[in-house]
Short mmCIF file of C-alpha atoms and ligand atoms in Angstrom, two decimals:
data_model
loop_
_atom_site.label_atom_id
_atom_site.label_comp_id
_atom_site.label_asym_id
_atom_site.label_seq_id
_atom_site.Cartn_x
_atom_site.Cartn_y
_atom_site.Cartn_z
CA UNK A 244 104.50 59.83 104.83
CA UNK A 245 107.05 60.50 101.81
CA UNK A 246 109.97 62.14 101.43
CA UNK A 247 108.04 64.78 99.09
CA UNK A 248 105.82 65.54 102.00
CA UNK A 249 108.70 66.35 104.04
CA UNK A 250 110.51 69.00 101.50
CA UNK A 251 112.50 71.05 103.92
CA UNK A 252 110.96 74.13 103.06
CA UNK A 253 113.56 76.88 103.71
CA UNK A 254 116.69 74.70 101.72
CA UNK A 255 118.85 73.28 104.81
CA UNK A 256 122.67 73.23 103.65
CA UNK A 257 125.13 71.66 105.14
CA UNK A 258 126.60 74.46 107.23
CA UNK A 259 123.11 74.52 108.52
CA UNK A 260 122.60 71.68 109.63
CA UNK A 261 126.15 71.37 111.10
CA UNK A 262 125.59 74.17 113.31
CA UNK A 263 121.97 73.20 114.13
CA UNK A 264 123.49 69.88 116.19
CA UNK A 265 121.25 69.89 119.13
CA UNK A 266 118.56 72.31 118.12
CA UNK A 267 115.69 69.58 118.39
CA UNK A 268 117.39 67.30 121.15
CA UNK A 269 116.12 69.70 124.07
CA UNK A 270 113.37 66.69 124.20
CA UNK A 271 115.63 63.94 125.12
CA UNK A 272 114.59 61.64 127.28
CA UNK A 273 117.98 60.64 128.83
CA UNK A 274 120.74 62.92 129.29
CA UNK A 275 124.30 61.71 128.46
CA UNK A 276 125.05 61.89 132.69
CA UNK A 277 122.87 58.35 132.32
CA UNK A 278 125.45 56.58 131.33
CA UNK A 279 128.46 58.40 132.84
CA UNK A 280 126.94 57.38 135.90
CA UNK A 281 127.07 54.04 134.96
CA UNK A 282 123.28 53.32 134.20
CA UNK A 283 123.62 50.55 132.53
CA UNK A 284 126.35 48.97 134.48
CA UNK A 285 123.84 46.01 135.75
CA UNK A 286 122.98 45.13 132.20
CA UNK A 287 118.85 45.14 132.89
CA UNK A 288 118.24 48.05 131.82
CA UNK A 289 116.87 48.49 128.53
CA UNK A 290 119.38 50.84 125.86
CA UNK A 291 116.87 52.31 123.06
CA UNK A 292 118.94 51.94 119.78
CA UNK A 293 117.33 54.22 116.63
CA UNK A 294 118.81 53.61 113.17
CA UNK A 295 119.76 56.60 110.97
CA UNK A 296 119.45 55.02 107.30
CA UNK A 297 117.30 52.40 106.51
CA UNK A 298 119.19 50.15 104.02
CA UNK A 299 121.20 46.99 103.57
CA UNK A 300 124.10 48.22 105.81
CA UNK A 301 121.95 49.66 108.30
CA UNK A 302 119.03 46.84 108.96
CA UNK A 303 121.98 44.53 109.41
CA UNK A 304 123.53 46.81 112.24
CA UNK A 305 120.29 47.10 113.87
CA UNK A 306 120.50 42.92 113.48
CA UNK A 307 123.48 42.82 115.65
CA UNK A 308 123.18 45.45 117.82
CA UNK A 309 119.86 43.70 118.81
CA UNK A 310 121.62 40.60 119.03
CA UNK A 311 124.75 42.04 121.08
CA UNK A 312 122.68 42.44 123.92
CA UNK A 313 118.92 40.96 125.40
CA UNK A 314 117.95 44.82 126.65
CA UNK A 315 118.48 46.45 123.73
CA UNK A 316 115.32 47.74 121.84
CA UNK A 317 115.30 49.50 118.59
CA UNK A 318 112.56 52.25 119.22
CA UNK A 319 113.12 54.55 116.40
CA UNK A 320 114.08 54.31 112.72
CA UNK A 321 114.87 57.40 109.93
CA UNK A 322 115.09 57.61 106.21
CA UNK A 323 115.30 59.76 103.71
CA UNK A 324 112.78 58.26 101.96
CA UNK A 325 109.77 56.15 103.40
CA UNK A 326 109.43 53.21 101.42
CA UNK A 327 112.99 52.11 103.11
CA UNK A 328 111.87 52.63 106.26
CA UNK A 329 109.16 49.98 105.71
CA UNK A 330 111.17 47.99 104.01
CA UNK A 331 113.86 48.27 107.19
CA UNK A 332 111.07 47.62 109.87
CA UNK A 333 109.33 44.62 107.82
CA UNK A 334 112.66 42.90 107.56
CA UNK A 335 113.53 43.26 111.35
CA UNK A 336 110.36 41.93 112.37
CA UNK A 337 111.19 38.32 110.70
CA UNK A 338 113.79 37.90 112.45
CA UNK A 339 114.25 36.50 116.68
CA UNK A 340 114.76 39.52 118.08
CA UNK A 341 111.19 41.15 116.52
CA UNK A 342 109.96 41.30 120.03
CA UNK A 343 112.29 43.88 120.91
CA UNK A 344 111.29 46.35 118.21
CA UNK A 345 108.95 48.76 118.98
CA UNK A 346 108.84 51.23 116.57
CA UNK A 347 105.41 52.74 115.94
CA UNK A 348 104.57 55.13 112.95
CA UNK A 349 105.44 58.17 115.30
CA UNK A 350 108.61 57.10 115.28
CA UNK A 351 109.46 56.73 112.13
CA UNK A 352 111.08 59.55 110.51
CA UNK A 353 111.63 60.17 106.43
CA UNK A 354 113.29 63.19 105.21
CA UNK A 355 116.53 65.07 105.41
CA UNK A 356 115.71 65.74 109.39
CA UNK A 357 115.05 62.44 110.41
CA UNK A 358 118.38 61.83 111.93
CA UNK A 359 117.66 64.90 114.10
CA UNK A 360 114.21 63.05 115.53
CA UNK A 361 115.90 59.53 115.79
CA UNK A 362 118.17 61.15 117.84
CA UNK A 363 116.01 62.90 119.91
CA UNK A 364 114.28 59.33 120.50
CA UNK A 365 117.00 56.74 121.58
CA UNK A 366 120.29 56.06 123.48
CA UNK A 367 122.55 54.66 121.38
CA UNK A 368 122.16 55.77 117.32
CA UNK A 369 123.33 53.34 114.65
CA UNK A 370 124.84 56.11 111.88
CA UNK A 371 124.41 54.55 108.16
CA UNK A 372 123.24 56.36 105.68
CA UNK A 373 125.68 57.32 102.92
CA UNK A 374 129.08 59.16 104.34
CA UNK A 375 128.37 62.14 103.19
CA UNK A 376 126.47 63.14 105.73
CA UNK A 377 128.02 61.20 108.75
CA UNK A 378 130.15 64.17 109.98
CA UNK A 379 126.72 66.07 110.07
CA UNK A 380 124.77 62.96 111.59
CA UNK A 381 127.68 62.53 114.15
CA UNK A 382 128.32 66.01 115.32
CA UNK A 383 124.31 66.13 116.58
CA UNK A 384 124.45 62.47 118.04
CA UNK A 385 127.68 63.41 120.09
CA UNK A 386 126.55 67.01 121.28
CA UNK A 387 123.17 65.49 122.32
CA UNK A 388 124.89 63.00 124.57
CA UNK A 389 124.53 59.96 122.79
CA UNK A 390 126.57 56.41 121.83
CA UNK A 391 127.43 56.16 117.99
CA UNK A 392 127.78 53.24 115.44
CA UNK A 393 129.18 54.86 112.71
CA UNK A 394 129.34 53.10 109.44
CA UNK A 395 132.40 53.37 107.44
CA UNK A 396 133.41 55.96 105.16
CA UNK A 397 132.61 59.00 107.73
CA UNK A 398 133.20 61.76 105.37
CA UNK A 399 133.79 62.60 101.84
CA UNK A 400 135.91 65.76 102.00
CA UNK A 401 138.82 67.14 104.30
CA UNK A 402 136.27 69.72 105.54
CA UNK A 403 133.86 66.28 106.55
CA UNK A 404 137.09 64.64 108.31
CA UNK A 405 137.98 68.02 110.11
CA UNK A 406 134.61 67.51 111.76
CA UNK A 407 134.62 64.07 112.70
CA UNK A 408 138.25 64.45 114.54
CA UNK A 409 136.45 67.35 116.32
CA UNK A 410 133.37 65.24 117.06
CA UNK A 411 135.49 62.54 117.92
CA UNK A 412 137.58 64.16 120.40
CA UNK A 413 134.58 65.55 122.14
CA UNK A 414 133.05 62.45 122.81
CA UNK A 415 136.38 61.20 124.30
CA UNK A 416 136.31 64.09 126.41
CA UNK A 417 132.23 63.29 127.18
CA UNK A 418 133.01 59.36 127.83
CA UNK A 419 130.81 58.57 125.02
CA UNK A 420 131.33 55.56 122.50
CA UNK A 421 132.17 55.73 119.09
CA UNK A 422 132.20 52.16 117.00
CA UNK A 423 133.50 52.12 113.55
CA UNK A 424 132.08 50.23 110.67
CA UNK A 425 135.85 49.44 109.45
CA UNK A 426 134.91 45.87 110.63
CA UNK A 427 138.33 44.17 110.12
CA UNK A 428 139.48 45.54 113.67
CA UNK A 429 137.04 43.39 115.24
CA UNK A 430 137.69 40.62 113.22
CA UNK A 431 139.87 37.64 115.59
CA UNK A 432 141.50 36.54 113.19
CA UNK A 433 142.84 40.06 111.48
CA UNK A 434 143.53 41.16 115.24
CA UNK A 435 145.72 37.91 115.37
CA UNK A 436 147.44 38.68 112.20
CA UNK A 437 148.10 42.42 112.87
CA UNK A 438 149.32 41.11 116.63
CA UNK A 439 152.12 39.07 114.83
CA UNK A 440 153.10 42.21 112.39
CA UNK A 441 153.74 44.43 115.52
CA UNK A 442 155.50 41.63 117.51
CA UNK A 443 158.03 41.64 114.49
CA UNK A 444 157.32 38.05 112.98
CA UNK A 445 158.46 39.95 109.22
CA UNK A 446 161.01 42.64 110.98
CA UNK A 447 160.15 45.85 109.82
CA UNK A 448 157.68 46.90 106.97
CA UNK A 449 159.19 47.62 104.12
CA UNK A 450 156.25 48.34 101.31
CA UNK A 451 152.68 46.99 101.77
CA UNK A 452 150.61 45.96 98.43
CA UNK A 453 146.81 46.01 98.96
CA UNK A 454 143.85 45.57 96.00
CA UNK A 455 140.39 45.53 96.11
CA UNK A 456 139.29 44.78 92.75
CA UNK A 457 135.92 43.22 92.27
CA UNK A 458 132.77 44.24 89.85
CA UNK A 459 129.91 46.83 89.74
CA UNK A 460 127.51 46.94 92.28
CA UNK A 461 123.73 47.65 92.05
CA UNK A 462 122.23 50.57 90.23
CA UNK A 463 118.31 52.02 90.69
CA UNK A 464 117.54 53.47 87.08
CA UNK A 465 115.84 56.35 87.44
CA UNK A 466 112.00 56.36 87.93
CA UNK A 467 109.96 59.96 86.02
CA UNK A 468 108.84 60.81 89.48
CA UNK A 469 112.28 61.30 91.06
CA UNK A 470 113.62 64.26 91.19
CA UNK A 471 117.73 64.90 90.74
CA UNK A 472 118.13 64.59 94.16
CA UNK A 473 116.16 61.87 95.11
CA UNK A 474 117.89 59.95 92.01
CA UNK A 475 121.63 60.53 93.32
CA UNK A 476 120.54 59.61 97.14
CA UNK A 477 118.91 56.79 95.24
CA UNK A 478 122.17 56.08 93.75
CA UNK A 479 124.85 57.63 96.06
CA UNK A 480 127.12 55.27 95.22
CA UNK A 481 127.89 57.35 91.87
CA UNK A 482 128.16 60.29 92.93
CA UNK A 483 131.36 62.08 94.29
CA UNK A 484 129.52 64.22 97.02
CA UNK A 485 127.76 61.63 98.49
CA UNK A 486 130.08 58.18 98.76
CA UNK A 487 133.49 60.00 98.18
CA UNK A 488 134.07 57.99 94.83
CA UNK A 489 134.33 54.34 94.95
CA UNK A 490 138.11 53.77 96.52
CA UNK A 491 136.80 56.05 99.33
CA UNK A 492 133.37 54.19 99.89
CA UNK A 493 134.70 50.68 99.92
CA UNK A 494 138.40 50.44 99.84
CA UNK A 495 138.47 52.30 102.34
CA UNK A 496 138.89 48.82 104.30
CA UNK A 497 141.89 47.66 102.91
CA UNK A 498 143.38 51.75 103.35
CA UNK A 499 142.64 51.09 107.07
CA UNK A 500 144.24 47.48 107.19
CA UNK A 501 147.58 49.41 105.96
CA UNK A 502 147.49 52.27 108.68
CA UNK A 503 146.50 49.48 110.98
CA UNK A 504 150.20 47.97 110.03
CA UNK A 505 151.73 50.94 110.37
CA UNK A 506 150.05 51.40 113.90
CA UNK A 507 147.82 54.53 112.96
CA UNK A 508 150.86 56.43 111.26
CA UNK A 509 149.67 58.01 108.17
CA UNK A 510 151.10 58.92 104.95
CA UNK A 511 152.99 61.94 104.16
CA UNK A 512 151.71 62.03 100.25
CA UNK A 513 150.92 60.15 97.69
CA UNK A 514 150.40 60.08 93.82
CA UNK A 515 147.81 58.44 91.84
CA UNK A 516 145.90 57.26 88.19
CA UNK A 517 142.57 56.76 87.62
CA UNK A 518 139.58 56.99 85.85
CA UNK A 519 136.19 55.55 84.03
CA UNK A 520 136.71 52.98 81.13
CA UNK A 521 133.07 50.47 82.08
CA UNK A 522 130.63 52.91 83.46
CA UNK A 523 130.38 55.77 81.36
CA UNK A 524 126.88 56.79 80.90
CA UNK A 525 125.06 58.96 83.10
CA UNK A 526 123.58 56.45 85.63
CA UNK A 527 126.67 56.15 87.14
CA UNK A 528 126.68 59.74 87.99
CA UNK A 529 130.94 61.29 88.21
CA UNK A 530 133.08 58.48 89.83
CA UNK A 531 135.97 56.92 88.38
CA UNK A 532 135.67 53.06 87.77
CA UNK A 533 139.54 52.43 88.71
CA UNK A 534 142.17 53.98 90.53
CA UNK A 535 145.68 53.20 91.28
CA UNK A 536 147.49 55.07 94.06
CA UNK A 537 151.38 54.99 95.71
CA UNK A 538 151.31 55.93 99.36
CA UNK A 539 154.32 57.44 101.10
CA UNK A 540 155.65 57.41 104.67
CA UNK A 541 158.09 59.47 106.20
CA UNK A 542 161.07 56.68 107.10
CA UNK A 543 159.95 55.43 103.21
CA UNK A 544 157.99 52.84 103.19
CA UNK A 545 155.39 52.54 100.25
CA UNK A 546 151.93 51.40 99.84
CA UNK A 547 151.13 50.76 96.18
CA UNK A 548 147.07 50.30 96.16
CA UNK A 549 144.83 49.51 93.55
CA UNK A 550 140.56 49.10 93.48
CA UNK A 551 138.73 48.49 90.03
CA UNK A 552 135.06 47.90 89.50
CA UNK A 553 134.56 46.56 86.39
CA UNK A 554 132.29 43.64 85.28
CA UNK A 555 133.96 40.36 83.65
CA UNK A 556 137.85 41.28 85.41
CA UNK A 557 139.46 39.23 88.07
CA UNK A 558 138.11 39.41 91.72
CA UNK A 559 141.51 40.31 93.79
CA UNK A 560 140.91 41.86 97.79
CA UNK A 561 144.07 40.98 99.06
CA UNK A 562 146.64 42.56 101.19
CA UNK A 563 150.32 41.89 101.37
CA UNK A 564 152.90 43.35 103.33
CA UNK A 565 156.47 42.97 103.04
CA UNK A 566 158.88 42.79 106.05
CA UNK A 567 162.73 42.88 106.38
CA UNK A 568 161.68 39.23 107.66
CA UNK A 569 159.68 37.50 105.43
CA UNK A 570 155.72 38.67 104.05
CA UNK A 571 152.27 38.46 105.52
CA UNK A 572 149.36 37.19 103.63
CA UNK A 573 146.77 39.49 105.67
CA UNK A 574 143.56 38.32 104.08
CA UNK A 575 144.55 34.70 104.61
CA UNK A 576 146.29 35.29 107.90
CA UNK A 577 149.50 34.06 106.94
CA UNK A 578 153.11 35.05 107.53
CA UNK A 579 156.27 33.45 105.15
CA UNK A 580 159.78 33.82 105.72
CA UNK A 581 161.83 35.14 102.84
CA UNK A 582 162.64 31.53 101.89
CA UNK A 583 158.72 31.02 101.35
CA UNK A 584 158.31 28.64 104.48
CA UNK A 585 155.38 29.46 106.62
CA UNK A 586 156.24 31.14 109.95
CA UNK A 587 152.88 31.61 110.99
CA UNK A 588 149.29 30.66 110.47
CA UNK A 589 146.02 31.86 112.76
CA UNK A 590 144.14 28.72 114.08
CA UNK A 591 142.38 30.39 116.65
CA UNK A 592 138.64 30.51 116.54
CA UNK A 593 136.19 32.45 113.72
CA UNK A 594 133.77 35.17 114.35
CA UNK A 595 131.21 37.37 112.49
CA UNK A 596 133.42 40.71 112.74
CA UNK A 597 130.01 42.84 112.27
CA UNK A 598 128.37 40.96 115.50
CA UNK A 599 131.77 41.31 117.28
CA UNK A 600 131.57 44.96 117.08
CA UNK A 601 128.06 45.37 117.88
CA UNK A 602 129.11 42.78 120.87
CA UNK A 603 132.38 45.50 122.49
CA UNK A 604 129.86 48.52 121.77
CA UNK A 605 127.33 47.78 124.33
CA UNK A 606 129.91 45.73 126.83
CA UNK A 607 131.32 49.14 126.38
CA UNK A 608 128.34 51.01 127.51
CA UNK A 609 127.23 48.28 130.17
CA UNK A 610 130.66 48.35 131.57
CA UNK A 611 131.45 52.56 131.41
CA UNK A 612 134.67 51.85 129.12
CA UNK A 613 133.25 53.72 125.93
CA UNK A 614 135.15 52.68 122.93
CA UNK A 615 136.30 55.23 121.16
CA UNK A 616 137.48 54.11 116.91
CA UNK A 617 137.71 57.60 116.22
CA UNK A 618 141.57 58.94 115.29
CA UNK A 619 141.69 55.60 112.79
CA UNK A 620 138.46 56.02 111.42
CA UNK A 621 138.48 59.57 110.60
CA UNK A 622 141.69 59.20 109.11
CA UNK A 623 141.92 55.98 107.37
CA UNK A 624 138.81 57.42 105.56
CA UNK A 625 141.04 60.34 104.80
CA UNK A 626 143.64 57.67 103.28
CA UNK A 627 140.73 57.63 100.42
CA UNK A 628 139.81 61.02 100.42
CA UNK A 629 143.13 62.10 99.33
CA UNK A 630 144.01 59.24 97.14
CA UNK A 631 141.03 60.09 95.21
CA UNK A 632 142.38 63.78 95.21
CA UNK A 633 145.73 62.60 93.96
CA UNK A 634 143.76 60.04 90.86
CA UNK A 635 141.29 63.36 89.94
CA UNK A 636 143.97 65.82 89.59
CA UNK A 637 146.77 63.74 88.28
CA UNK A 638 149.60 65.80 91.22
CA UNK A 639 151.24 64.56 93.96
CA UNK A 640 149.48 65.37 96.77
CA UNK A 641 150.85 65.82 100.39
CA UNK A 642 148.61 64.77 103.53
CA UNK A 643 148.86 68.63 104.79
CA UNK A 644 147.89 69.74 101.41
CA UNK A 645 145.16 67.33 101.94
CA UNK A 646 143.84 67.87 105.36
CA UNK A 647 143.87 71.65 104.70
CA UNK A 648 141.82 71.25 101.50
CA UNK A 649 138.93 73.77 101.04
CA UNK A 650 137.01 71.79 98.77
CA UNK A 651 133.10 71.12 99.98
CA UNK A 652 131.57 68.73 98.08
CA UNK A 653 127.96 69.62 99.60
CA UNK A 654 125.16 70.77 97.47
CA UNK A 655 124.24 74.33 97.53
CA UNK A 656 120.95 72.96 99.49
CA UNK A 657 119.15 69.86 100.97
CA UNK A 658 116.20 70.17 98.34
CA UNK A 659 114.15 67.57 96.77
CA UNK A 660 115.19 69.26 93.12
CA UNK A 661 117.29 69.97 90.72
CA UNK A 662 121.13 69.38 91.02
CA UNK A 663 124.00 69.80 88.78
CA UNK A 664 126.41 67.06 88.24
CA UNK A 665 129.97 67.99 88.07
CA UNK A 666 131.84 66.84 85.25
CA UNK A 667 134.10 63.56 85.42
CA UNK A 668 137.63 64.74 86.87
CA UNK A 669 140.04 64.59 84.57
CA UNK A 670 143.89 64.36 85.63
CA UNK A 671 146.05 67.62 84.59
CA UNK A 672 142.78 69.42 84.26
CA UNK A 673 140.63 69.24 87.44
CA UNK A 674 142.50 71.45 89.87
CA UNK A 675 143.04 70.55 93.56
CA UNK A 676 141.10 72.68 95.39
N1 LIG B 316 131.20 47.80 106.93
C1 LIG B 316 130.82 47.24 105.80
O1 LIG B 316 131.29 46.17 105.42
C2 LIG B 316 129.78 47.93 104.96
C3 LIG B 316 129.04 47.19 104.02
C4 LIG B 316 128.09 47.85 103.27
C5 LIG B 316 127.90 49.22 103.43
N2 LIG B 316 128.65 49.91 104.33
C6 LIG B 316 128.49 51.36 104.50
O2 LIG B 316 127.22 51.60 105.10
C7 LIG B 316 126.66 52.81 104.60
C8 LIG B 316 125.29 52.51 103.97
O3 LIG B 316 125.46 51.59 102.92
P1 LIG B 316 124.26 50.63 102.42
O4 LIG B 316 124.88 49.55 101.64
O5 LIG B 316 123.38 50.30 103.56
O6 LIG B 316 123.50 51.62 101.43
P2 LIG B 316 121.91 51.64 101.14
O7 LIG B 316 121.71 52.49 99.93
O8 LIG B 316 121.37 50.27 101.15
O9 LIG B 316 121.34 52.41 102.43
C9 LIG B 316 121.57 53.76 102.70
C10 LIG B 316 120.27 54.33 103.23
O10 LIG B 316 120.50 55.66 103.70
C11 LIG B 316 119.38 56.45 103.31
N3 LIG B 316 119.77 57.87 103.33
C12 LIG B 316 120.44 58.58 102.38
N4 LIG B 316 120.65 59.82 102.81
C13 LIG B 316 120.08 59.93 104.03
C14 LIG B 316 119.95 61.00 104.97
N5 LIG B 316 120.46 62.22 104.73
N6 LIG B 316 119.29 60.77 106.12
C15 LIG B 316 118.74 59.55 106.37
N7 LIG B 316 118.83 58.50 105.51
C16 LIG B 316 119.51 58.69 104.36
C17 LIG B 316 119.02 55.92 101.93
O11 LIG B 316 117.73 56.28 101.53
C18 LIG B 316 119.19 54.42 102.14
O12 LIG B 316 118.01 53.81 102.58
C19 LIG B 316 127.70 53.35 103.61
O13 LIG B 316 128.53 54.27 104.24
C20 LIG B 316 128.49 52.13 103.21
O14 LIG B 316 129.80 52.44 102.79
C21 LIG B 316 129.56 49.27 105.12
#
């Protein structure tokens, strides 16, 4: 089985797929009624997990969610391409919990349908392939009645965020979970620190300061059998349509740490720089390689972010936020008075944020309170979305603007072939669409 065996063969697009949601879920072995009537409330019943994208981020979900609870099983596993897959299924069988995978070659799924099957398959469905196609991958998980992980970013385009409020809201309305990957909020001592900001230990926020500058990340150079396509999924990071450009795909978690301060308020615009100084040549696809972007909110407080990857700079991923009180030292968990003495430090006790939130999914489940992350996640990722709008097109941008944007960053078709790469943006010249 290889992705090239699996060609769709009448060229899915997005749209398609989007309104296919439940076409192949008719199968399902356990209607979402299971758990609204409380199923799993005795906790010995076994929850089949299935894991939509097979890579790092994903095989360390299916870790934790294996490890969150002694009845879970993962039972089905989907890929674009095959080799991960494999590669997924070999690592999870080294570690303790291998007797609780039981995923057979039938259920193993490679190609652009896969989530569809894994779906069709399981209970709850661990969403992390790249976020392109997360408001797709979501809408079908949600109509077909099941629990989500979904992995951070969860769109790359207004149109993508549109759909994931949507999605979100019906699975509110269906008592189904919904578990972000923006880990922080399940981290103690971040939960500790943000506690302290909305008790008022600095007063009121005044302007926050976040960075997340650090170096390139891997690259796959391109093998003669791979087609266009299967090079950018290959190398999503690179490419606009499919991560959202880097300050979208990964600082993404410090844009959510600032909306977490401002308790889920969001900005009313922002203006931004950016562009590609490092990674130039054509492996790295159309993203920038640093941005800079001021966020504004209504009663005037600022956020003045920055994220650079560039190899041989300074490693900074810190937040700050600035009170009529004193500052907080987020990353550090660490609040100062104005005259620099410490008013607060977190003591409490340390956890692995990414087994924490595996840990509150399925208590969630078990225990019929679904968790539902989805107003922050859909728009904290839109926090990205239309900084990166502001950086491309060199204009103030204002979250309306933003939110109503017709732009669809989708390829014409789901095809293992040929794709065009837009050019780099460049500010005063790419238009906001
Ligand atoms: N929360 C965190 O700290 C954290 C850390 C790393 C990654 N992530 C996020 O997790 C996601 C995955 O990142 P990763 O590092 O695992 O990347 P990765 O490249 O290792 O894995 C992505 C996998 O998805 C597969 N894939 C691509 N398109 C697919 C499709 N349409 N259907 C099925 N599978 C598809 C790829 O072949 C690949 O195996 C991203 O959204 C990333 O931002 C989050």
């Amino acid at each position: 089985m290889n992705a090239e065996s699996r060609t769709p063969i009448d060229a899915p697009t997005r749209r398609d797929f989007l309104k296919a949601g439940t076409a192949v879920v008719g199968g399902s072995l356990l209607s979402s009624m299971a758990f609204n009537s409380g199923a799993y409330a005795g906790g010995s019943d076994i929850i089949r997990i299935g894991l939509v994208g097979c890579g790092g981020r994903g095989t360390g979900a299916a870790e934790q969610a294996l490890a969150a609870d002694p009845n879970v099983h993962l039972v089905a596993l989907g890929d674009t391409f095959a080799d991960r897959i494999e590669a997924a299924h070999d690592r999870l069988n080294h570690r303790s919990t291998a007797d609780r995978i039981h995923v057979p070659p039938e259920r193993r799924f490679a190609g652009f349908d896969a989530y569809q099957h894994v779906i069709n398959n399981c209970d709850v469905v661990l969403l992390c392939t790249p976020p392109h196609f997360r408001p797709m991958h979501l809408k079908a998980a949600i109509e077909a009645g099941r629990h989500v992980f979904a992995e951070k970013p969860v769109a790359v385009d207004a149109g993508g965020i549109r759909s994931v409020i949507e999605t979100c809201q019906r699975a509110e309305a269906k008592r189904l979970s919904v578990v972000s990957g923006l880990c922080w909020r399940y981290d103690p001592g971040m939960r500790a620190t943000f506690a302290q900001i909305h008790d008022g230990i600095i007063g009121e926020i005044v302007a926050m300061q976040t960075s997340y500058d650090t170096h390139g990340l891997w690259m796959h150079p391109r093998q003669p059998s791979w087609s266009d396509m299967e090079w950018q999924i290959r190398n999503w990071l690179y490419f606009t349509w499919l991560s959202g450009d880097f300050n979208v795909e990964q600082h993404v978690h410090s844009l959510d740490k600032t909306a977490w301060a401002m308790r889920d308020q969001y900005p009313v615009s922002c203006s931004g720089t950016g562009g590609r100084q490092t990674r130039t040549s054509p492996e790295y696809g159309n993203i920038f390689d640093h941005m800079a972007v001021v966020y504004e909110y209504p009663n005037g407080v600022k956020t003045f972010s920055r994220c650079r990857q560039q190899d041989g700079c300074s490693v900074d991923v810190t937040d700050h936020i600035f009170g009529t009180k004193g500052r907080v030292d987020v990353m550090n968990h660490v609040a100062y008075g104005h005259d620099g003495k410490e008013l607060w430090r977190y003591k409490g006790p340390k956890a692995n944020m990414y087994q924490v939130e595996h840990n509150e999914l399925f208590a969630g489940i078990r225990s019929g309170k679904p968790i539902n992350n989805g107003h922050y996640m859909a728009h904290s990722t839109m926090m990205g979305i239309i900084g990166r709008m502001a950086a491309y097109t060199g204009r103030k941008i204002t979250w309306d603007q933003a939110m109503n944007s017709k732009e669809d960053l989708a390829p014409a078709a789901y095809v293992w072939g040929k794709i065009d790469i837009p050019p780099v943006a460049m500010p005063g010249i790419t238009p906001f669409v």
